[in-house]
Amino acid sequence: MSSPVVPLADGGRAAGHRSRRRAPAVPAVPAAVLDAFPSPTALLDSEGTVLLVNAAWAGQLEQGAALPLAVGDDYAEAVLAARDDDDVRLLLAGLGDLTEHGGTPVSVDVALGPAPVGRWVHVQAARVDESGQLVITHTDITASVEAVRDSARRALYDHLTDLPNRVHLQELVEAELAGVDERSTAVLILDVDEFKAVNDTLGHDTGDLLIRQVAARLARATRELDTVGRLGGDEFVVLGRDVGPDEALRLAERCRVVFTDPFAVAGATVPLTVSIGVAVSGGERRTAADLIRDADLAKYAAKAAGRNTVRLFEEELRDAAQRRLRVTTELRDAIAAGELVVHYQPLLHLRTRTVTGVEALVRWQHPERGLLPPSEFVPVAEASGLVDELTRWVLATVARDAAGWDAMGLPLTAAVNISATHMGSGTLVSDVTAVLASSGLRPERLVLELTETSVAEDPERAAEQFAELRVSGIEVSIDDFGSGFSCLGQIVSMPAGILKIDKSLVQGIAGVGHKQASQSAAAVETVVSLARACGMRSVAEGVETPEQLATVAALGCTYAQGFVIARPMPAEDLPRWMGSRSRRRAALTG
């Protein structure tokens, strides 16, 4: 074989040209021995001519699954006729070297048949004797090769949409950024707004159909040189090649517009919107992780701006994210280190003018920044998953303080704000039960407050937990009523006992024009009537002036809370404040 095969590997005789058959050499291996091989096997002489093929080869040849070989054919020419590429020529060169010099048997995988598909075979060849004859087996490994290819593809492509997945997208972005030119690259991250509601109402199968439709629309909205991928869930990515900030924003707007028409799926018409964050590389060297992270930050800013909008990344977004991370780390340590404190703001019963309860307001005694209000860290706690731990700490502290006041003869109710995140976690009822048991506080002394907008997020779950809490004797309050636009039917059907009127309505009662004051007073009166009709008591929040206090009392509010009554104070100051207030009232009435 050394003479015809090695030159063929270097581009010798034309592929497909069949050599003249000649009288074959005497086979060094009997036909019966070849037939014992389970795989298709051929015996070649030193010139590469086929001396024998076994029964397995003949059988697969009849099925069209084997390389067409007959006794007297040139093996190299038959292989090159099936597929002439570098891998095949390296195989033939190896066979020629084996024939001429002997040595280690050949064992390689090659594709035979028309590119790019063909069939894959594992070729094994061994030299029989000094004459240079070779025994060659062809084992079909097409199925295993395709399985490996499918596995590799699954590792890089999303199974639902067949779009590049997170791993592959990062590779594609990295490849773009590593280019030798200075073309700018854009990454768009798209988050379908409120998609969870679709899965909850229509089911995950319908949600999957919608995701495929979204992928198809995005593919139509992008250019041929762009790449659409899926990060997972309801998040997609568009890799925009050779686009600056302006072009990237136009690309993002085209993607946003494809959501204008509702989606039709499973007999339902589903309106969807999308929030899009955009980051552009510019000429500077950046990593794919940097660009994707910045686009993600811009996406969160787009959602915070009201959804269904596009936001281009700015450095301020990264600075804010770093601040949140720092606050998150410090807050976790602060809870463990005892840096948090609870202050209490008295609640005045307007008819009797007695203080019957307090609202607990958590504060952070920061070692460097001083006493921080909840607005400085509670949103961070909610976003970082710390809110449950924070709330449990507040509940335990408030229950302990309230039990202490009760023992002192101050039977005050204590209200604790609960976040929607904690209610959604499913541990609220058990957490409250645990702190009551450990503190000894009677359930009727505890009030749990959840904002109107939080209740509206998942009214069924809220109603279920509210009912369970009230059965145990704990009171439930809907906070900040009038600040949102939730469904009135959901609110009035909640098993709550208290409705707190948002301070924006209360503070409009005085200090402004007569018309606005009248409108605010009318709004407060409406909420009071609503509460009364639903069997709830009403609380006016943010009462800051005597005039506001007199007005909410005249409008029928049950309670009032605000600076005109008292500012929030530490737990140890509350008994002293209550005592001095009682003495003042006694002096006035005496």
Short mmCIF file of C-alpha atoms in Angstrom, two decimals, residues 217-557:
data_model
loop_
_atom_site.label_atom_id
_atom_site.label_comp_id
_atom_site.label_asym_id
_atom_site.label_seq_id
_atom_site.Cartn_x
_atom_site.Cartn_y
_atom_site.Cartn_z
CA ARG A 217 -40.89 37.92 17.19
CA LEU A 218 -37.52 39.04 18.53
CA ALA A 219 -35.74 37.15 15.75
CA ARG A 220 -37.82 39.07 13.19
CA ALA A 221 -37.10 42.41 14.87
CA THR A 222 -33.31 42.02 14.78
CA ARG A 223 -30.82 42.25 11.94
CA GLU A 224 -29.23 39.21 10.32
CA LEU A 225 -25.87 39.88 11.96
CA ASP A 226 -27.41 40.17 15.44
CA THR A 227 -27.96 37.20 17.77
CA VAL A 228 -31.03 36.56 19.88
CA GLY A 229 -30.54 34.32 22.92
CA ARG A 230 -32.41 33.27 26.04
CA LEU A 231 -31.00 33.61 29.52
CA GLY A 232 -33.80 31.51 31.00
CA GLY A 233 -37.30 32.08 32.34
CA ASP A 234 -38.72 35.19 30.71
CA GLU A 235 -35.34 36.85 30.04
CA PHE A 236 -33.85 37.21 26.57
CA VAL A 237 -30.63 38.74 25.22
CA VAL A 238 -29.89 40.43 21.93
CA LEU A 239 -26.24 40.73 20.89
CA GLY A 240 -25.98 43.69 18.57
CA ARG A 241 -22.85 43.69 16.42
CA ASP A 242 -21.23 46.88 15.17
CA VAL A 243 -23.73 49.25 16.81
CA GLY A 244 -23.16 52.38 18.87
CA PRO A 245 -25.44 53.72 21.62
CA ASP A 246 -27.94 55.36 19.25
CA GLU A 247 -28.23 52.30 17.01
CA ALA A 248 -28.50 50.07 20.08
CA LEU A 249 -31.40 52.13 21.42
CA ARG A 250 -33.14 51.91 18.05
CA LEU A 251 -32.62 48.15 18.08
CA ALA A 252 -34.05 47.99 21.60
CA GLU A 253 -37.07 50.05 20.55
CA ARG A 254 -37.75 47.67 17.64
CA CYS A 255 -37.66 44.81 20.13
CA ARG A 256 -40.03 46.64 22.47
CA VAL A 257 -42.49 47.41 19.68
CA VAL A 258 -42.91 43.73 18.75
CA PHE A 259 -44.85 43.37 22.00
CA THR A 260 -47.43 45.96 20.90
CA ASP A 261 -49.77 43.35 19.42
CA PRO A 262 -51.14 40.82 21.92
CA PHE A 263 -50.05 37.20 21.66
CA ALA A 264 -52.58 34.52 20.73
CA VAL A 265 -52.00 31.19 22.45
CA ALA A 266 -54.17 28.29 23.60
CA GLY A 267 -57.34 30.13 22.65
CA ALA A 268 -56.39 33.16 24.79
CA THR A 269 -55.24 36.65 23.84
CA VAL A 270 -52.35 37.66 26.07
CA PRO A 271 -51.03 41.24 26.17
CA LEU A 272 -47.36 41.48 27.15
CA THR A 273 -44.82 44.24 27.60
CA VAL A 274 -41.07 44.16 28.04
CA SER A 275 -38.42 46.09 29.97
CA ILE A 276 -35.07 46.40 28.20
CA GLY A 277 -31.62 47.29 29.50
CA VAL A 278 -28.91 48.29 27.03
CA ALA A 279 -25.12 48.38 27.47
CA VAL A 280 -22.63 49.29 24.72
CA SER A 281 -18.95 48.36 24.81
CA GLY A 282 -17.47 51.33 22.98
CA GLY A 283 -13.80 51.06 22.03
CA GLU A 284 -12.50 50.08 25.44
CA ARG A 285 -11.60 46.51 26.32
CA ARG A 286 -14.25 44.95 28.55
CA THR A 287 -15.25 41.43 29.42
CA ALA A 288 -18.50 39.79 28.42
CA ALA A 289 -19.43 39.53 32.10
CA ASP A 290 -19.01 43.31 32.47
CA LEU A 291 -21.21 44.10 29.49
CA ILE A 292 -23.94 41.63 30.45
CA ARG A 293 -23.91 42.85 34.07
CA ASP A 294 -24.28 46.49 32.97
CA ALA A 295 -27.16 45.62 30.64
CA ASP A 296 -28.79 43.76 33.54
CA LEU A 297 -28.47 46.82 35.79
CA ALA A 298 -30.06 48.95 33.06
CA LYS A 299 -32.88 46.40 32.78
CA TYR A 300 -33.64 46.68 36.50
CA ALA A 301 -33.67 50.47 36.12
CA ALA A 302 -36.13 50.12 33.23
CA LYS A 303 -38.44 47.96 35.37
CA ALA A 304 -38.17 50.40 38.27
CA ALA A 305 -39.13 53.24 35.91
CA GLY A 306 -42.52 51.66 35.33
CA ARG A 307 -41.85 48.74 32.96
CA ASN A 308 -42.43 48.64 29.19
CA THR A 309 -39.48 50.94 28.68
CA VAL A 310 -35.85 51.02 27.54
CA ARG A 311 -32.92 52.19 29.66
CA LEU A 312 -29.33 52.74 28.52
CA PHE A 313 -26.67 51.88 31.07
CA GLU A 314 -24.99 54.77 32.89
CA GLU A 315 -22.16 54.66 35.41
CA GLU A 316 -24.52 55.85 38.15
CA LEU A 317 -26.34 52.53 37.93
CA ARG A 318 -23.15 50.62 38.74
CA ASP A 319 -22.35 52.99 41.59
CA ALA A 320 -25.84 52.46 43.02
CA ALA A 321 -25.46 48.68 42.71
CA GLN A 322 -22.16 48.80 44.55
CA ARG A 323 -23.76 50.87 47.30
CA ARG A 324 -26.58 48.34 47.61
CA LEU A 325 -24.07 45.51 47.85
CA ARG A 326 -22.15 47.37 50.55
CA VAL A 327 -25.34 48.12 52.49
CA THR A 328 -26.43 44.49 52.14
CA THR A 329 -23.16 43.24 53.61
CA GLU A 330 -23.25 45.80 56.41
CA LEU A 331 -26.92 45.10 57.17
CA ARG A 332 -26.31 41.37 57.51
CA ASP A 333 -23.57 42.12 60.01
CA ALA A 334 -25.69 44.77 61.74
CA ILE A 335 -28.49 42.30 62.50
CA ALA A 336 -25.99 39.94 64.09
CA ALA A 337 -24.15 42.73 65.93
CA GLY A 338 -27.28 44.28 67.48
CA GLU A 339 -26.98 47.61 65.65
CA LEU A 340 -30.71 47.71 64.86
CA VAL A 341 -33.13 49.40 67.22
CA VAL A 342 -36.90 49.81 67.27
CA HIS A 343 -38.61 53.12 67.92
CA TYR A 344 -42.31 53.40 68.68
CA GLN A 345 -44.82 56.04 67.56
CA PRO A 346 -47.96 56.34 69.74
CA LEU A 347 -51.43 55.76 68.31
CA LEU A 348 -54.18 58.06 69.67
CA HIS A 349 -57.76 56.89 70.06
CA LEU A 350 -59.59 60.03 68.92
CA ARG A 351 -62.86 59.64 70.79
CA THR A 352 -61.28 59.06 74.22
CA ARG A 353 -58.01 60.91 73.50
CA THR A 354 -56.07 58.01 75.02
CA VAL A 355 -53.00 56.30 73.62
CA THR A 356 -53.99 52.70 72.99
CA GLY A 357 -51.14 51.46 70.85
CA VAL A 358 -47.88 52.13 69.05
CA GLU A 359 -46.37 51.45 65.64
CA ALA A 360 -42.92 49.85 65.60
CA LEU A 361 -40.41 51.53 63.30
CA VAL A 362 -37.02 49.89 62.85
CA ARG A 363 -33.90 52.06 62.82
CA TRP A 364 -30.27 51.24 62.08
CA GLN A 365 -27.73 52.72 64.48
CA HIS A 366 -24.97 52.80 61.86
CA PRO A 367 -21.50 53.17 63.38
CA GLU A 368 -20.48 55.77 60.76
CA ARG A 369 -23.69 57.25 59.32
CA GLY A 370 -25.68 57.56 62.52
CA LEU A 371 -29.34 56.64 63.00
CA LEU A 372 -30.77 55.57 59.63
CA PRO A 373 -34.52 55.46 58.85
CA PRO A 374 -36.03 52.31 57.27
CA SER A 375 -36.11 53.91 53.82
CA GLU A 376 -32.30 53.69 53.82
CA PHE A 377 -32.09 49.91 54.23
CA VAL A 378 -35.45 48.10 54.13
CA PRO A 379 -35.65 48.20 50.29
CA VAL A 380 -32.13 46.74 50.18
CA ALA A 381 -33.19 44.03 52.61
CA GLU A 382 -36.15 43.16 50.38
CA ALA A 383 -34.01 43.02 47.24
CA SER A 384 -31.25 40.96 48.85
CA GLY A 385 -33.35 38.34 50.61
CA LEU A 386 -32.62 39.68 54.11
CA VAL A 387 -36.10 41.00 54.78
CA ASP A 388 -37.39 37.81 56.41
CA GLU A 389 -34.47 37.73 58.83
CA LEU A 390 -34.90 41.45 59.53
CA THR A 391 -38.65 41.08 60.12
CA ARG A 392 -38.18 38.13 62.46
CA TRP A 393 -35.76 40.22 64.50
CA VAL A 394 -38.24 43.13 64.64
CA LEU A 395 -41.12 40.84 65.60
CA ALA A 396 -39.10 39.29 68.43
CA THR A 397 -38.00 42.71 69.72
CA VAL A 398 -41.49 44.23 69.56
CA ALA A 399 -43.12 41.22 71.21
CA ARG A 400 -40.61 41.36 74.05
CA ASP A 401 -41.09 45.13 74.55
CA ALA A 402 -44.90 44.90 74.39
CA ALA A 403 -44.94 42.05 76.89
CA GLY A 404 -42.84 44.21 79.21
CA TRP A 405 -45.24 47.15 78.93
CA ASP A 406 -48.15 44.83 79.58
CA ALA A 407 -46.47 43.66 82.78
CA MET A 408 -46.02 47.34 83.79
CA GLY A 409 -49.75 48.02 83.41
CA LEU A 410 -49.50 49.59 79.93
CA PRO A 411 -51.77 47.40 77.78
CA LEU A 412 -50.67 48.76 74.40
CA THR A 413 -51.09 47.15 71.00
CA ALA A 414 -47.91 47.10 68.91
CA ALA A 415 -48.07 47.25 65.11
CA VAL A 416 -45.29 45.74 62.95
CA ASN A 417 -44.88 46.38 59.23
CA ILE A 418 -44.69 43.21 57.13
CA SER A 419 -43.26 43.20 53.63
CA ALA A 420 -44.92 41.49 50.68
CA THR A 421 -41.74 39.43 50.31
CA HIS A 422 -42.16 37.96 53.79
CA MET A 423 -45.80 37.19 53.15
CA GLY A 424 -44.85 35.50 49.89
CA SER A 425 -42.26 33.32 51.62
CA GLY A 426 -45.00 31.37 53.40
CA THR A 427 -43.36 31.55 56.85
CA LEU A 428 -45.21 34.59 58.24
CA VAL A 429 -47.78 32.74 60.35
CA SER A 430 -45.22 30.36 61.85
CA ASP A 431 -42.77 33.21 62.51
CA VAL A 432 -45.43 35.22 64.37
CA THR A 433 -46.56 32.18 66.34
CA ALA A 434 -42.98 31.50 67.40
CA VAL A 435 -42.30 35.03 68.72
CA LEU A 436 -45.57 35.08 70.66
CA ALA A 437 -44.70 31.79 72.30
CA SER A 438 -41.18 32.89 73.22
CA SER A 439 -42.19 36.35 74.54
CA GLY A 440 -45.42 35.46 76.28
CA LEU A 441 -47.21 38.35 74.55
CA ARG A 442 -50.94 37.88 74.16
CA PRO A 443 -51.99 37.69 70.46
CA GLU A 444 -54.48 40.58 70.78
CA ARG A 445 -51.59 42.92 71.62
CA LEU A 446 -49.99 42.42 68.16
CA VAL A 447 -51.03 44.12 64.92
CA LEU A 448 -49.48 43.22 61.57
CA GLU A 449 -49.50 45.87 58.83
CA LEU A 450 -49.20 45.25 55.11
CA THR A 451 -49.38 48.03 52.51
CA GLU A 452 -52.28 48.33 50.10
CA THR A 453 -50.04 47.71 47.08
CA SER A 454 -48.49 44.65 48.71
CA VAL A 455 -51.92 43.18 49.39
CA ALA A 456 -52.88 43.77 45.75
CA GLU A 457 -49.85 41.81 44.50
CA ASP A 458 -51.29 38.50 45.68
CA PRO A 459 -54.70 39.11 47.27
CA GLU A 460 -55.61 35.43 47.62
CA ARG A 461 -52.43 34.57 49.52
CA ALA A 462 -52.80 37.70 51.65
CA ALA A 463 -56.42 36.88 52.50
CA GLU A 464 -55.53 33.31 53.45
CA GLN A 465 -52.77 34.37 55.85
CA PHE A 466 -54.75 37.32 57.22
CA ALA A 467 -57.62 35.00 58.09
CA GLU A 468 -55.32 32.53 59.84
CA LEU A 469 -53.71 35.31 61.88
CA ARG A 470 -57.01 36.88 62.92
CA VAL A 471 -58.39 33.52 64.04
CA SER A 472 -55.50 33.30 66.49
CA GLY A 473 -56.38 36.76 67.89
CA ILE A 474 -53.78 38.85 66.04
CA GLU A 475 -55.11 42.00 64.40
CA VAL A 476 -54.34 42.83 60.76
CA SER A 477 -54.08 46.28 59.21
CA ILE A 478 -53.95 47.51 55.60
CA ASP A 479 -51.37 50.31 55.54
CA ASP A 480 -51.00 53.37 53.25
CA PHE A 481 -54.53 53.06 51.86
CA GLY A 482 -55.03 55.66 49.14
CA SER A 483 -51.43 55.64 47.91
CA GLY A 484 -51.98 53.01 45.21
CA PHE A 485 -54.51 52.01 42.60
CA SER A 486 -55.42 48.52 43.70
CA CYS A 487 -58.76 46.88 43.05
CA LEU A 488 -61.23 48.16 45.64
CA GLY A 489 -63.03 44.82 45.66
CA GLN A 490 -59.85 43.02 46.69
CA ILE A 491 -59.20 45.45 49.53
CA VAL A 492 -62.68 45.43 51.02
CA SER A 493 -62.83 41.64 50.93
CA MET A 494 -59.62 41.30 52.97
CA PRO A 495 -60.11 39.86 56.49
CA ALA A 496 -58.49 42.93 58.09
CA GLY A 497 -59.66 44.95 61.06
CA ILE A 498 -57.89 48.27 60.47
CA LEU A 499 -57.57 50.57 57.45
CA LYS A 500 -54.76 53.15 57.65
CA ILE A 501 -55.30 56.27 55.55
CA ASP A 502 -52.17 57.31 53.70
CA LYS A 503 -50.53 60.49 54.93
CA SER A 504 -50.70 62.07 51.45
CA LEU A 505 -54.47 62.36 51.90
CA VAL A 506 -54.25 63.54 55.50
CA GLN A 507 -51.64 66.21 54.86
CA GLY A 508 -53.72 67.72 52.08
CA ILE A 509 -56.40 68.69 54.58
CA ALA A 510 -54.70 71.89 55.75
CA GLY A 511 -52.05 74.34 54.62
CA VAL A 512 -53.13 74.41 50.97
CA GLY A 513 -55.86 76.02 48.89
CA HIS A 514 -59.45 75.70 49.99
CA LYS A 515 -60.41 73.51 47.00
CA GLN A 516 -57.61 70.99 47.54
CA ALA A 517 -58.26 70.92 51.29
CA SER A 518 -61.91 70.17 50.63
CA GLN A 519 -61.03 67.41 48.17
CA SER A 520 -58.58 65.85 50.64
CA ALA A 521 -61.13 66.02 53.43
CA ALA A 522 -63.72 64.40 51.17
CA ALA A 523 -61.25 61.61 50.28
CA VAL A 524 -60.50 60.96 53.96
CA GLU A 525 -64.20 60.91 54.80
CA THR A 526 -64.79 58.40 51.97
CA VAL A 527 -62.10 56.07 53.29
CA VAL A 528 -63.50 56.36 56.82
CA SER A 529 -66.96 55.45 55.50
CA LEU A 530 -65.51 52.56 53.53
CA ALA A 531 -63.74 51.22 56.62
CA ARG A 532 -66.87 51.54 58.72
CA ALA A 533 -68.96 49.76 56.05
CA CYS A 534 -66.46 46.89 56.03
CA GLY A 535 -66.42 46.63 59.81
CA MET A 536 -62.93 48.10 60.06
CA ARG A 537 -61.49 50.89 62.19
CA SER A 538 -59.63 53.72 60.50
CA VAL A 539 -56.27 55.32 61.28
CA ALA A 540 -55.15 58.70 59.96
CA GLU A 541 -51.36 58.59 59.33
CA GLY A 542 -49.00 61.56 59.20
CA VAL A 543 -51.09 63.97 61.28
CA GLU A 544 -48.71 66.87 61.88
CA THR A 545 -50.84 69.88 62.91
CA PRO A 546 -53.63 70.53 65.44
CA GLU A 547 -55.88 71.49 62.54
CA GLN A 548 -55.33 68.15 60.80
CA LEU A 549 -55.93 66.34 64.10
CA ALA A 550 -59.21 68.17 64.67
CA THR A 551 -60.34 67.53 61.09
CA VAL A 552 -59.68 63.76 61.04
CA ALA A 553 -61.48 63.50 64.39
CA ALA A 554 -64.45 65.40 62.98
CA LEU A 555 -64.45 63.18 59.88
CA GLY A 556 -64.91 60.10 62.05
CA CYS A 557 -61.45 58.52 62.08
#
